[in-house]
Short mmCIF file of C-alpha atoms and ligand atoms in Angstrom, two decimals:
data_model
loop_
_atom_site.label_atom_id
_atom_site.label_comp_id
_atom_site.label_asym_id
_atom_site.label_seq_id
_atom_site.Cartn_x
_atom_site.Cartn_y
_atom_site.Cartn_z
CA UNK K 1 16.59 22.56 -18.11
CA UNK K 2 17.24 19.46 -20.22
CA UNK K 3 16.01 16.28 -18.61
CA UNK K 4 19.16 14.50 -19.83
CA UNK K 5 21.30 16.44 -17.36
CA UNK K 6 18.77 16.74 -14.54
CA UNK K 7 18.95 14.38 -11.59
CA UNK K 8 15.82 13.03 -9.97
CA UNK K 9 14.81 14.12 -6.51
CA UNK K 10 13.16 17.23 -5.15
CA UNK K 11 15.35 19.54 -7.25
CA UNK K 12 13.47 18.49 -10.42
CA UNK K 13 11.25 21.34 -11.66
CA UNK K 14 7.96 20.85 -9.83
CA UNK K 15 5.68 21.40 -12.77
CA UNK K 16 3.28 19.54 -15.02
CA UNK K 17 4.67 19.88 -18.54
CA UNK K 18 3.25 18.12 -21.58
CA UNK K 19 5.40 18.40 -24.70
CA UNK K 20 3.93 15.42 -26.58
CA UNK K 21 0.73 13.45 -26.38
CA UNK K 22 0.74 10.83 -23.59
CA UNK K 23 2.37 8.41 -24.22
CA UNK K 24 4.82 10.18 -26.52
CA UNK K 25 6.63 8.67 -29.51
CA UNK K 26 9.73 7.53 -27.63
CA UNK K 27 7.61 5.87 -24.92
CA UNK K 28 5.53 4.13 -27.60
CA UNK K 29 8.71 2.75 -29.18
CA UNK K 30 9.90 1.43 -25.81
CA UNK K 31 6.46 0.00 -25.07
CA UNK K 32 6.60 -1.97 -28.35
CA UNK K 33 9.96 -3.38 -27.20
CA UNK K 34 8.44 -4.21 -23.82
CA UNK K 35 5.64 -6.13 -25.49
CA UNK K 36 8.16 -8.26 -27.39
CA UNK K 37 10.45 -8.89 -24.42
CA UNK K 38 8.15 -9.01 -21.36
CA UNK K 39 5.05 -11.21 -20.95
CA UNK K 40 1.65 -9.49 -20.79
CA UNK K 41 1.14 -10.86 -17.26
CA UNK K 42 3.32 -7.91 -16.18
CA UNK K 43 0.75 -5.15 -16.80
CA UNK K 44 1.28 -1.41 -17.30
CA UNK K 45 -0.85 1.31 -15.71
CA UNK K 46 0.56 4.18 -17.77
CA UNK K 47 2.94 3.35 -20.64
CA UNK K 48 5.32 6.29 -20.27
CA UNK K 49 8.94 5.32 -19.73
CA UNK K 50 10.61 7.16 -16.90
CA UNK K 51 13.97 8.94 -16.85
CA UNK K 52 13.72 10.93 -13.60
CA UNK K 53 11.35 11.42 -10.69
CA UNK K 54 11.22 13.45 -7.50
CA UNK K 55 9.02 15.65 -5.34
CA UNK K 56 5.61 15.34 -6.96
CA UNK K 57 6.62 14.64 -10.57
CA UNK K 58 7.69 11.86 -12.91
CA UNK K 59 9.62 12.84 -16.07
CA UNK K 60 9.42 10.62 -19.15
CA UNK K 61 11.70 9.89 -22.12
CA UNK K 62 9.77 12.36 -24.29
CA UNK K 63 10.38 15.21 -21.83
CA UNK K 64 6.89 15.22 -20.32
CA UNK K 65 6.61 15.96 -16.60
CA UNK K 66 3.62 14.24 -15.00
CA UNK K 67 2.02 14.84 -11.62
CA UNK K 68 2.45 11.74 -9.46
CA UNK K 69 -0.61 10.65 -7.44
CA UNK K 70 0.70 7.07 -7.16
CA UNK K 71 4.13 7.00 -5.45
CA UNK K 72 4.87 3.72 -7.25
CA UNK K 73 1.94 2.22 -5.27
CA UNK K 74 2.58 3.82 -1.87
CA UNK K 75 6.34 3.31 -1.96
CA UNK K 76 8.01 6.68 -2.49
CA UNK K 77 6.34 8.32 0.51
CA UNK K 78 9.48 10.42 1.04
CA UNK K 79 9.66 11.17 -2.69
CA UNK K 80 11.84 9.63 -5.38
CA UNK K 81 15.59 9.98 -4.96
CA UNK K 82 15.09 11.63 -1.55
CA UNK K 83 18.39 13.27 -0.58
CA UNK K 84 19.02 11.35 2.68
CA UNK K 85 18.25 8.06 0.91
CA UNK K 86 20.53 8.89 -2.03
CA UNK K 87 23.40 9.93 0.21
CA UNK K 88 23.28 6.80 2.37
CA UNK K 89 22.84 4.40 -0.54
CA UNK K 90 25.67 5.99 -2.53
CA UNK K 91 28.04 5.62 0.38
CA UNK K 92 26.95 2.03 1.04
CA UNK K 93 27.26 0.90 -2.59
CA UNK K 94 30.87 2.01 -2.54
CA UNK K 95 31.59 0.31 0.81
CA UNK K 96 30.05 -3.14 0.26
CA UNK K 97 26.92 -4.42 -1.49
CA UNK K 98 26.25 -7.80 0.09
CA UNK K 99 27.57 -10.29 2.59
CA UNK K 100 24.24 -11.97 3.45
CA UNK K 101 23.18 -10.95 6.94
CA UNK K 102 22.91 -14.63 7.92
CA UNK K 103 26.55 -15.19 6.91
CA UNK K 104 28.35 -12.06 8.12
CA UNK K 105 26.11 -9.39 9.67
CA UNK K 106 26.30 -5.58 9.55
CA UNK K 107 25.04 -2.83 11.85
CA UNK K 108 22.45 -1.16 9.58
CA UNK K 109 20.21 -4.28 9.59
CA UNK K 110 20.14 -4.28 13.40
CA UNK K 111 19.47 -0.52 13.52
CA UNK K 112 16.50 -0.87 11.16
CA UNK K 113 15.10 -3.65 13.37
CA UNK K 114 15.62 -1.60 16.55
CA UNK K 115 13.84 1.34 14.99
CA UNK K 116 10.88 -0.76 13.81
CA UNK K 117 10.62 -2.36 17.26
CA UNK K 118 10.41 1.13 18.75
CA UNK K 119 8.12 2.74 16.12
CA UNK K 120 5.45 0.06 15.68
CA UNK K 121 2.40 0.12 18.00
CA UNK K 122 2.76 -1.30 21.52
CA UNK K 123 5.51 -0.96 24.11
CA UNK K 124 5.96 -4.71 24.69
CA UNK K 125 9.23 -6.43 23.86
CA UNK K 126 9.53 -6.97 20.11
CA UNK K 127 11.73 -8.54 17.47
CA UNK K 128 12.04 -7.75 13.75
CA UNK K 129 13.55 -9.58 10.79
CA UNK K 130 13.94 -8.33 7.24
CA UNK K 131 12.91 -9.83 3.90
CA UNK K 132 12.51 -8.56 0.33
CA UNK K 133 8.85 -7.95 -0.46
CA UNK K 134 5.46 -7.48 1.11
CA UNK K 135 4.37 -10.96 0.07
CA UNK K 136 7.46 -12.47 1.67
CA UNK K 137 6.77 -10.59 4.89
CA UNK K 138 3.18 -11.88 5.00
CA UNK K 139 4.28 -15.47 4.28
CA UNK K 140 6.79 -15.25 7.09
CA UNK K 141 4.29 -13.76 9.54
CA UNK K 142 2.05 -16.78 8.90
CA UNK K 143 4.99 -19.16 9.36
CA UNK K 144 5.79 -17.58 12.73
CA UNK K 145 2.14 -17.65 13.88
CA UNK K 146 1.76 -21.32 12.93
CA UNK K 147 5.01 -22.29 14.60
CA UNK K 148 4.27 -20.41 17.80
CA UNK K 149 0.65 -21.58 18.17
CA UNK K 150 1.01 -25.10 16.78
CA UNK K 151 -2.22 -24.37 14.83
CA UNK K 152 -2.77 -24.25 11.07
CA UNK K 153 -5.81 -22.18 10.05
CA UNK K 154 -5.40 -18.61 8.83
CA UNK K 155 -8.39 -16.25 8.65
CA UNK K 156 -8.49 -13.43 6.09
CA UNK K 157 -11.17 -10.98 4.96
CA UNK K 158 -13.28 -10.10 1.95
CA UNK K 159 -11.51 -7.55 -0.30
CA UNK K 160 -8.10 -8.40 1.20
CA UNK K 161 -4.87 -8.31 -0.81
CA UNK K 162 -1.65 -9.81 0.47
CA UNK K 163 0.52 -10.62 -2.57
CA UNK K 164 1.11 -12.90 -5.52
CA UNK K 165 3.02 -15.91 -4.15
CA UNK K 166 1.16 -19.19 -3.66
CA UNK K 167 0.25 -18.54 -0.04
CA UNK K 168 -0.37 -14.79 -0.40
CA UNK K 169 -2.52 -15.10 -3.52
CA UNK K 170 -4.53 -17.67 -1.58
CA UNK K 171 -4.87 -15.10 1.20
CA UNK K 172 -5.97 -12.52 -1.40
CA UNK K 173 -9.69 -12.21 -2.09
CA UNK K 174 -10.01 -11.21 -5.74
CA UNK K 175 -9.87 -13.85 -8.46
CA UNK K 176 -9.16 -11.80 -11.58
CA UNK K 177 -6.32 -10.98 -12.09
CA UNK K 178 -4.57 -12.31 -8.98
CA UNK K 179 -5.74 -15.95 -8.70
CA UNK K 180 -7.46 -16.83 -11.96
CA UNK K 181 -5.87 -19.96 -13.46
CA UNK K 182 -3.21 -20.27 -10.75
CA UNK K 183 -4.80 -22.91 -8.51
CA UNK K 184 -4.69 -25.18 -6.61
CA UNK K 185 -4.31 -22.83 -3.70
CA UNK K 186 -2.72 -23.29 -0.28
CA UNK K 187 -4.80 -25.14 2.32
CA UNK K 188 -6.19 -23.91 5.65
CA UNK K 189 -7.09 -20.38 4.52
CA UNK K 190 -10.59 -19.14 5.45
CA UNK K 191 -12.31 -15.90 4.45
CA UNK K 192 -14.80 -13.90 6.51
CA UNK K 193 -16.72 -10.62 5.92
CA UNK K 194 -15.11 -7.18 6.16
CA UNK K 195 -16.98 -4.19 7.59
CA UNK K 196 -17.28 -2.24 4.29
CA UNK K 197 -19.48 0.71 5.24
CA UNK K 198 -20.42 1.89 1.72
CA UNK K 199 -21.65 -1.55 0.65
CA UNK K 200 -22.90 -3.06 3.92
CA UNK K 201 -26.42 -4.39 3.19
CA UNK K 202 -28.07 -2.82 6.27
CA UNK K 203 -26.14 0.47 5.97
CA UNK K 204 -23.00 1.93 7.52
CA UNK K 205 -24.36 2.43 11.04
CA UNK K 206 -24.68 -1.26 11.89
CA UNK K 207 -21.73 -2.32 9.80
CA UNK K 208 -19.00 -2.71 12.46
CA UNK K 209 -21.13 -4.72 14.85
CA UNK K 210 -22.82 -6.97 12.28
CA UNK K 211 -19.65 -7.67 10.29
CA UNK K 212 -17.66 -8.51 13.44
CA UNK K 213 -20.46 -10.78 14.70
CA UNK K 214 -20.62 -12.59 11.35
CA UNK K 215 -16.83 -12.97 11.15
CA UNK K 216 -16.57 -14.27 14.72
CA UNK K 217 -19.51 -16.64 14.20
CA UNK K 218 -17.93 -18.08 11.05
CA UNK K 219 -14.57 -18.53 12.75
CA UNK K 220 -16.14 -20.19 15.78
CA UNK K 221 -18.57 -22.46 13.90
CA UNK K 222 -16.79 -23.27 10.65
CA UNK K 223 -13.14 -23.44 11.71
CA UNK K 224 -13.10 -23.57 15.50
CA UNK K 225 -11.19 -20.77 17.24
CA UNK K 226 -8.84 -23.32 18.80
CA UNK K 227 -7.62 -24.29 15.30
CA UNK K 228 -6.81 -20.75 14.19
CA UNK K 229 -3.16 -19.71 14.17
CA UNK K 230 -3.69 -16.18 12.88
CA UNK K 231 -6.20 -13.57 11.80
CA UNK K 232 -4.63 -11.42 9.08
CA UNK K 233 -6.05 -8.05 8.04
CA UNK K 234 -5.06 -4.79 6.38
CA UNK K 235 -6.14 -1.95 8.71
CA UNK K 236 -7.30 -0.21 5.52
CA UNK K 237 -7.87 -2.58 2.60
CA UNK K 238 -5.55 -1.29 -0.16
CA UNK K 239 -6.01 -3.08 -3.48
CA UNK K 240 -9.57 -3.91 -2.35
CA UNK K 241 -10.47 -0.21 -2.74
CA UNK K 242 -9.13 1.75 0.24
CA UNK K 243 -11.86 0.38 2.45
CA UNK K 244 -11.63 1.69 5.99
CA UNK K 245 -13.37 -0.94 8.11
CA UNK K 246 -16.22 0.69 10.04
CA UNK K 247 -14.90 2.02 13.35
CA UNK K 248 -15.20 -0.54 16.12
CA UNK K 249 -14.75 -3.55 13.81
CA UNK K 250 -10.99 -3.96 14.28
CA UNK K 251 -11.07 -3.67 18.10
CA UNK K 252 -13.78 -6.38 18.23
CA UNK K 253 -11.69 -8.73 16.06
CA UNK K 254 -8.58 -8.06 18.18
CA UNK K 255 -10.53 -8.74 21.37
CA UNK K 256 -11.74 -12.08 19.96
CA UNK K 257 -8.17 -13.03 18.97
CA UNK K 258 -6.83 -12.19 22.45
CA UNK K 259 -9.55 -14.25 24.11
CA UNK K 260 -8.77 -17.27 21.95
CA UNK K 261 -4.97 -17.31 21.70
CA UNK K 262 -5.06 -16.31 18.01
CA UNK K 263 -2.19 -14.22 16.62
CA UNK K 264 -3.53 -10.92 15.25
CA UNK K 265 -1.43 -9.89 12.22
CA UNK K 266 -1.82 -6.38 10.77
CA UNK K 267 -0.66 -6.17 7.16
CA UNK K 268 0.59 -2.58 6.95
CA UNK K 269 2.49 -3.10 3.70
CA UNK K 270 0.47 -0.36 1.96
CA UNK K 271 -0.66 1.71 4.94
CA UNK K 272 2.65 2.03 6.77
CA UNK K 273 5.28 4.76 7.09
CA UNK K 274 3.29 7.97 7.56
CA UNK K 275 0.95 7.30 4.64
CA UNK K 276 -2.31 7.56 6.63
CA UNK K 277 -1.34 10.49 8.85
CA UNK K 278 -0.02 8.09 11.46
CA UNK K 279 3.24 6.20 11.29
CA UNK K 280 1.06 3.06 11.09
CA UNK K 281 -2.68 2.90 10.36
CA UNK K 282 -3.37 0.68 13.42
CA UNK K 283 -2.67 3.69 15.63
CA UNK K 284 -5.92 5.33 14.54
CA UNK K 285 -8.02 3.00 16.72
CA UNK K 286 -5.26 2.17 19.21
CA UNK K 287 -4.83 -1.35 17.79
CA UNK K 288 -1.71 -3.20 18.97
CA UNK K 289 -1.02 -6.12 16.62
CA UNK K 290 0.83 -9.24 17.75
CA UNK K 291 2.70 -9.13 14.43
CA UNK K 292 2.88 -6.33 11.87
CA UNK K 293 4.13 -6.71 8.29
CA UNK K 294 5.67 -3.74 6.47
CA UNK K 295 7.26 -3.10 3.06
CA UNK K 296 6.64 -0.51 0.29
CA UNK K 297 7.24 2.86 2.03
CA UNK K 298 9.97 1.41 4.24
CA UNK K 299 12.95 2.06 1.94
CA UNK K 300 11.94 4.54 -0.77
CA UNK K 301 11.76 1.83 -3.44
CA UNK K 302 14.72 -0.36 -2.58
CA UNK K 303 13.46 -3.88 -2.00
CA UNK K 304 12.91 -4.30 1.72
CA UNK K 305 10.15 -5.63 3.96
CA UNK K 306 9.88 -6.50 7.61
CA UNK K 307 8.10 -8.73 10.09
CA UNK K 308 7.87 -7.13 13.53
CA UNK K 309 6.15 -8.73 16.46
CA UNK K 310 5.96 -9.96 20.02
CA UNK K 311 9.34 -11.31 21.11
CA UNK K 312 7.81 -14.51 22.49
CA UNK K 313 6.26 -15.30 19.07
CA UNK K 314 9.27 -14.47 16.92
CA UNK K 315 11.72 -16.10 19.32
CA UNK K 316 9.75 -19.34 19.07
CA UNK K 317 11.21 -20.24 15.66
CA UNK K 318 14.45 -22.29 15.66
CA UNK K 319 17.71 -20.89 14.27
CA UNK K 320 17.75 -21.04 10.47
CA UNK K 321 13.96 -21.30 10.18
CA UNK K 322 13.63 -17.74 8.90
CA UNK K 323 15.60 -15.55 6.48
CA UNK K 324 16.81 -15.61 2.88
CA UNK K 325 19.85 -14.64 0.81
CA UNK K 326 18.98 -11.00 0.18
CA UNK K 327 16.72 -10.16 3.11
CA UNK K 328 17.88 -6.88 4.67
CA UNK K 329 20.39 -6.11 1.93
CA UNK K 330 22.75 -3.36 3.14
CA UNK K 331 21.71 -0.87 0.41
CA UNK K 332 18.05 -1.35 1.33
CA UNK K 333 18.82 -0.98 5.05
CA UNK K 334 20.66 2.30 4.46
CA UNK K 335 17.71 3.47 2.34
CA UNK K 336 15.33 2.58 5.18
CA UNK K 337 17.40 4.58 7.66
CA UNK K 338 17.30 7.53 5.23
CA UNK K 339 13.51 7.14 4.93
CA UNK K 340 12.97 7.06 8.70
CA UNK K 341 15.15 10.15 9.20
CA UNK K 342 13.25 11.96 6.44
CA UNK K 343 9.83 11.09 7.87
CA UNK K 344 10.87 12.39 11.27
CA UNK K 345 12.89 15.45 10.30
CA UNK K 346 10.56 16.63 7.53
CA UNK K 347 7.46 15.89 9.67
CA UNK K 348 5.87 13.72 7.01
CA UNK K 349 3.21 12.29 9.33
CA UNK K 350 1.83 15.82 9.69
CA UNK K 351 2.34 16.40 5.98
CA UNK K 352 0.19 13.33 5.18
CA UNK K 353 -2.58 14.79 7.34
CA UNK K 354 -2.28 18.09 5.49
CA UNK K 355 -2.65 16.27 2.16
CA UNK K 356 -5.83 14.58 3.43
CA UNK K 357 -7.18 17.91 4.68
CA UNK K 358 -6.55 19.41 1.24
CA UNK K 359 -7.92 16.55 -0.84
CA UNK K 360 -10.96 15.34 1.07
CA UNK K 361 -12.95 18.61 1.11
CA UNK K 362 -12.34 19.15 -2.61
CA UNK K 363 -13.35 15.60 -3.44
CA UNK K 364 -16.48 15.93 -1.27
CA UNK K 365 -17.36 19.15 -3.09
CA UNK K 366 -17.02 17.28 -6.40
CA UNK K 367 -19.23 14.49 -5.03
CA UNK K 368 -22.00 17.01 -4.29
CA UNK K 369 -22.49 17.91 -7.93
CA UNK K 370 -21.18 14.77 -9.65
CA UNK K 371 -23.35 11.67 -9.15
CA UNK K 372 -20.74 9.19 -10.40
CA UNK K 373 -18.80 9.83 -7.19
CA UNK K 374 -20.56 7.40 -4.85
CA UNK K 375 -18.16 7.61 -1.93
CA UNK K 376 -15.15 9.69 -0.90
CA UNK K 377 -12.98 8.18 1.80
CA UNK K 378 -9.50 7.94 3.16
CA UNK K 379 -7.07 8.91 5.84
CA UNK K 380 -4.03 11.13 5.48
CA UNK K 381 -2.57 10.74 2.00
CA UNK K 382 -4.39 7.44 1.30
CA UNK K 383 -7.53 8.70 -0.39
CA UNK K 384 -10.06 7.17 -2.78
CA UNK K 385 -13.27 7.84 -4.62
CA UNK K 386 -15.62 4.97 -5.38
CA UNK K 387 -17.44 5.44 -8.67
CA UNK K 388 -21.01 4.34 -9.32
CA UNK K 389 -23.55 4.52 -12.11
CA UNK K 390 -25.52 7.65 -11.07
CA UNK K 391 -28.41 6.96 -8.74
CA UNK K 392 -27.26 3.39 -8.02
CA UNK K 393 -24.41 1.55 -6.29
CA UNK K 394 -23.58 -0.28 -9.49
CA UNK K 395 -19.82 0.03 -10.12
CA UNK K 396 -18.66 2.54 -12.73
CA UNK K 397 -15.29 1.59 -14.29
CA UNK K 398 -12.44 3.63 -12.82
CA UNK K 399 -10.03 2.74 -15.64
CA UNK K 400 -11.89 5.06 -18.03
CA UNK K 401 -11.47 8.05 -15.70
CA UNK K 402 -7.86 7.11 -14.95
CA UNK K 403 -7.13 7.13 -18.68
CA UNK K 404 -8.51 10.69 -18.98
CA UNK K 405 -6.25 11.78 -16.10
CA UNK K 406 -3.24 10.11 -17.68
CA UNK K 407 -3.80 11.93 -20.98
CA UNK K 408 -3.65 15.20 -19.06
CA UNK K 409 -0.42 14.30 -17.28
CA UNK K 410 -1.83 13.14 -13.94
CA UNK K 411 -0.82 9.65 -12.83
CA UNK K 412 -3.63 8.06 -10.80
CA UNK K 413 -4.16 4.40 -9.89
CA UNK K 414 -7.28 2.30 -9.80
CA UNK K 415 -8.31 -0.30 -7.21
CA UNK K 416 -11.33 -2.11 -5.85
CA UNK K 417 -12.90 -5.53 -5.96
CA UNK K 418 -15.28 -4.11 -8.59
CA UNK K 419 -12.62 -2.06 -10.44
CA UNK K 420 -14.50 1.13 -9.64
CA UNK K 421 -12.17 2.92 -7.25
CA UNK K 422 -9.71 5.68 -8.09
CA UNK K 423 -7.01 5.79 -5.46
CA UNK K 424 -4.65 8.63 -4.67
CA UNK K 425 -1.27 8.08 -3.01
CA UNK K 426 0.78 11.21 -3.69
CA UNK K 427 4.35 11.34 -2.42
CA UNK K 428 4.13 13.06 0.97
CA UNK K 429 6.57 15.70 -0.30
CA UNK K 430 4.38 16.78 -3.24
CA UNK K 431 4.09 20.58 -3.30
CA UNK K 432 0.62 22.05 -2.69
CA UNK K 433 0.33 23.61 -6.14
CA UNK K 434 0.69 20.19 -7.82
CA UNK K 435 -1.86 18.69 -5.45
CA UNK K 436 -4.33 21.43 -6.40
CA UNK K 437 -3.57 21.13 -10.12
CA UNK K 438 -4.00 17.36 -9.96
CA UNK K 439 -7.39 17.75 -8.27
CA UNK K 440 -8.52 20.18 -10.97
CA UNK K 441 -7.55 17.67 -13.69
CA UNK K 442 -9.38 14.94 -11.79
CA UNK K 443 -12.50 17.07 -11.40
CA UNK K 444 -12.65 17.57 -15.18
CA UNK K 445 -11.91 13.90 -15.89
CA UNK K 446 -14.79 12.87 -13.63
CA UNK K 447 -17.12 15.09 -15.60
CA UNK K 448 -18.02 12.26 -17.90
CA UNK K 449 -20.81 13.97 -19.85
CA UNK K 450 -18.76 17.02 -20.77
CA UNK K 451 -15.70 15.08 -21.79
CA UNK K 452 -17.16 12.25 -23.85
C1 PLP A 501 -1.48 -4.89 1.95
C2 PLP A 501 -0.49 -5.53 1.05
N1 PLP A 501 0.11 -6.67 1.43
C3 PLP A 501 1.04 -7.27 0.67
C4 PLP A 501 1.38 -6.77 -0.56
C5 PLP A 501 2.41 -7.47 -1.39
O1 PLP A 501 3.57 -6.72 -1.43
P1 PLP A 501 4.69 -6.99 -2.56
O2 PLP A 501 4.07 -6.54 -3.84
O3 PLP A 501 5.86 -6.16 -2.12
O4 PLP A 501 4.96 -8.45 -2.54
C6 PLP A 501 0.80 -5.58 -1.01
C7 PLP A 501 1.14 -5.01 -2.31
O5 PLP A 501 0.43 -4.24 -2.91
C8 PLP A 501 -0.17 -4.95 -0.19
O6 PLP A 501 -0.77 -3.81 -0.57
#
C-alpha cells in the first residue's frame, strides 16, 4: 500500500518497515529546511518527518514505518487519528471552529468538564475549566490556590517538571535545558526532596519516611506552613525520569497539607488518561488531590488542558479572572469526548496494565544479564529503565542507546535529571507483536559491548 494514499489511524499496516536508512534522504532534506527556518531551541528527538501515524506506528516521508514507544510524549494514548476522535473533529470543523467559550459558549466544553469532574479522584463537588497546554493548566492551578488561600508560597519537588513558561520553568527542577539563561525566575517557589528510591542515600526502604520528614521539616522551618498556598507534585515524575515516589511518601505529604490548609495539587499532565493502568496515577495510593491538572492524553493531540478541583477553591476566583481566547476550543473538546469514549469502550485502562505486564518482566530479565540497566520501573504503560555505568550508580547516557533504537526503527524517548533514563510510552492501542519487536530491538541496543 502506498503511504501517499493511506490514512493514518489503526488501519495503517501495523509493521516495522525500513526502506531507507534512518533518517532517509527526504527527511534529511526537510531537516535542513527546518534548521534554516526554525531556531535550534526547538529540538528534535528523531529527525524523521511524518506523513501518517496510527496504532503503534509512525510512517515517514521516505516510506519507513517506525514502532512508536513515545506517543508524542504521552499524548496519543488512544493512538493517532483514533476513529472516534477523527469522526467528532471532522463533524465539528464543518459546524463551527471557534466562538470563544467566554463569549458564546457551546455544550461540548461543559460536557468535558462534567466528565472530568466525575472521573478524577474524589466524590466531592468539583469544577473544571479548560486551557491550552499543560503549563497553562499548572499556572492556573497556582493562581487558584493563591487566590483561595490568600497565601503566596508554592512548594515543588526535586526532579519535578511542570512546563516552560516563566512560572512553570521556575517550578521545574532541572536547569539545562529548561531554565539555563532564562532567569530571573518567579518568586515564592521553594523546592524540597522527592522520595527517589533508586538514589535515596540510605536506600529504598527508608526513603518514603525520610524524604517526607525532610520535606515537611523544610516547609515548616524555611517557609512556614501558614505561608504556603500549594504543594505541587507529579504523582510519578515524568521528565525527571519516571520516578515513582516511594510508597507512603505521597499520603504523608497530603496529610501535612490537609493539617495546614495547604492546597495539594497533583500534576497529572503526563500520567493521566489511562497511561499508568489507572485513569489517573493518584488512584494507585488512594490520593485525592484538591486540584488536579491534566493535558497531553486528554484530546489525542489537539491542544487542550484542564484544571479540575474542589468547587470551593475554584469558585473563589471572581468572574473573568480565569480563561483565555482558545481555552476549550470546540475541536479540542470534541477530540476529548472521542478520547474518553475510546478509553472506556476499548478498555484502555486494562490495556495499559497489560502493556506493563508485558514490558516489565522482559526488561527485568534484560537487567539480570545487562549491568548497564540499573533500575527498571514503571506502572501500566509508563515504563523506564535507568542506565548506569556497570557496577556503579553513575549515570550512563541514554541518548546513545536511544540513537541505536532509532536507527532500527524504534522511537524511544529519554528523560531523567541525569539524562540516563530511557522512557517508554507506547500508544495504549499498540498491537502485542510490535511491543515484542520493540523490546527485542531495545535489548540489542542495550547490549553496548556487542554493538559498538
Ligand atoms: C508533568 C507535566 N506538567 C506539565 C507539562 C507541560 O505541559 P505542556 O508541554 O503541554 O505545556 C508537562 C509536559 O511534559 C509535564 O510532563
